[in-house]
Amino acid sequence: MATIFTKIANGEIPSYKIAESETHIAFLDINPIAAGHTLVVPKKEIDYLFDLSDSLLSETMLFAKKVALGMDRSLNPIRTGIIVEGLEVPHAHIHLVPIYEEHQNVSLRNKVEITKEKMAELAATISKEVKL
Ligand code: AMP
């Protein structure tokens, strides 16, 4: 059965899309830990990030870099952090988390409330600054 991220990539379920290429997609995490928290996903359905081939892992990191730089330009955090866990969704992905203050709680269990309107606004703002 297709993973939830494959369904997003196929447009079967909605997302706050940030960027897309033939091989990758980035969209806002629906339960963010910071405003602008974004997921970068290779479209190929592989559970564990380190099971990706060397070339796909490299491409995924380079895609994540472009998205992160777009987040830096649009959101102006101190920097954008990167987290990989993958315990919930069995489809490899990278969390990009804007860090706005030095002691920000960047645990994936530290969810913050963001309205749907704000999520849509964040996605539009970030996506404009992502240069693939
Ligand atoms: P993990 O697999 O532990 O790295 O976490 C999976 C992440 O995917 C969690 O932060 C969820 O909030 C996020 N997530 C799950 N379903 C969706 C969805 N439909 N759209 C966006 N993010 C999602």
PDB file of C-alpha atoms in Angstrom, residues 3-5 9 16 18 23 28 39 48 70 75 89 91 96 101-102 104 114 116 122:
ATOM      1  CA  THR A   3       2.579   5.547   2.007  1.00  0.00           C
ATOM      2  CA  ILE A   4       0.945   8.822   3.015  1.00  0.00           C
ATOM      3  CA  PHE A   5       3.907  10.671   1.438  1.00  0.00           C
ATOM      4  CA  ALA A   9       3.324  13.250  -4.111  1.00  0.00           C
ATOM      5  CA  TYR A  16       1.098  22.655   1.856  1.00  0.00           C
ATOM      6  CA  ILE A  18       6.893  23.980  -0.957  1.00  0.00           C
ATOM      7  CA  THR A  23      12.246  12.831  -8.005  1.00  0.00           C
ATOM      8  CA  LEU A  28       5.068  21.598   5.382  1.00  0.00           C
ATOM      9  CA  LEU A  39       9.620  17.666   5.103  1.00  0.00           C
ATOM     10  CA  TYR A  48      15.030   3.924   5.846  1.00  0.00           C
ATOM     11  CA  GLY A  70      14.749  29.132   0.514  1.00  0.00           C
ATOM     12  CA  LEU A  75      11.777  33.112   7.167  1.00  0.00           C
ATOM     13  CA  VAL A  89       6.009   7.304   8.461  1.00  0.00           C
ATOM     14  CA  HIS A  91       8.980   6.546   3.781  1.00  0.00           C
ATOM     15  CA  LEU A  96      13.963  20.904   7.998  1.00  0.00           C
ATOM     16  CA  GLU A 101      16.167  31.423  18.824  1.00  0.00           C
ATOM     17  CA  GLU A 102      19.178  29.854  20.463  1.00  0.00           C
ATOM     18  CA  GLN A 104      14.430  26.692  20.829  1.00  0.00           C
ATOM     19  CA  ILE A 114      -0.361  26.979  13.595  1.00  0.00           C
ATOM     20  CA  LYS A 116      -4.447  26.553   8.380  1.00  0.00           C
ATOM     21  CA  LEU A 122       4.086  30.013   5.125  1.00  0.00           C
TER      22      LEU A 122
END
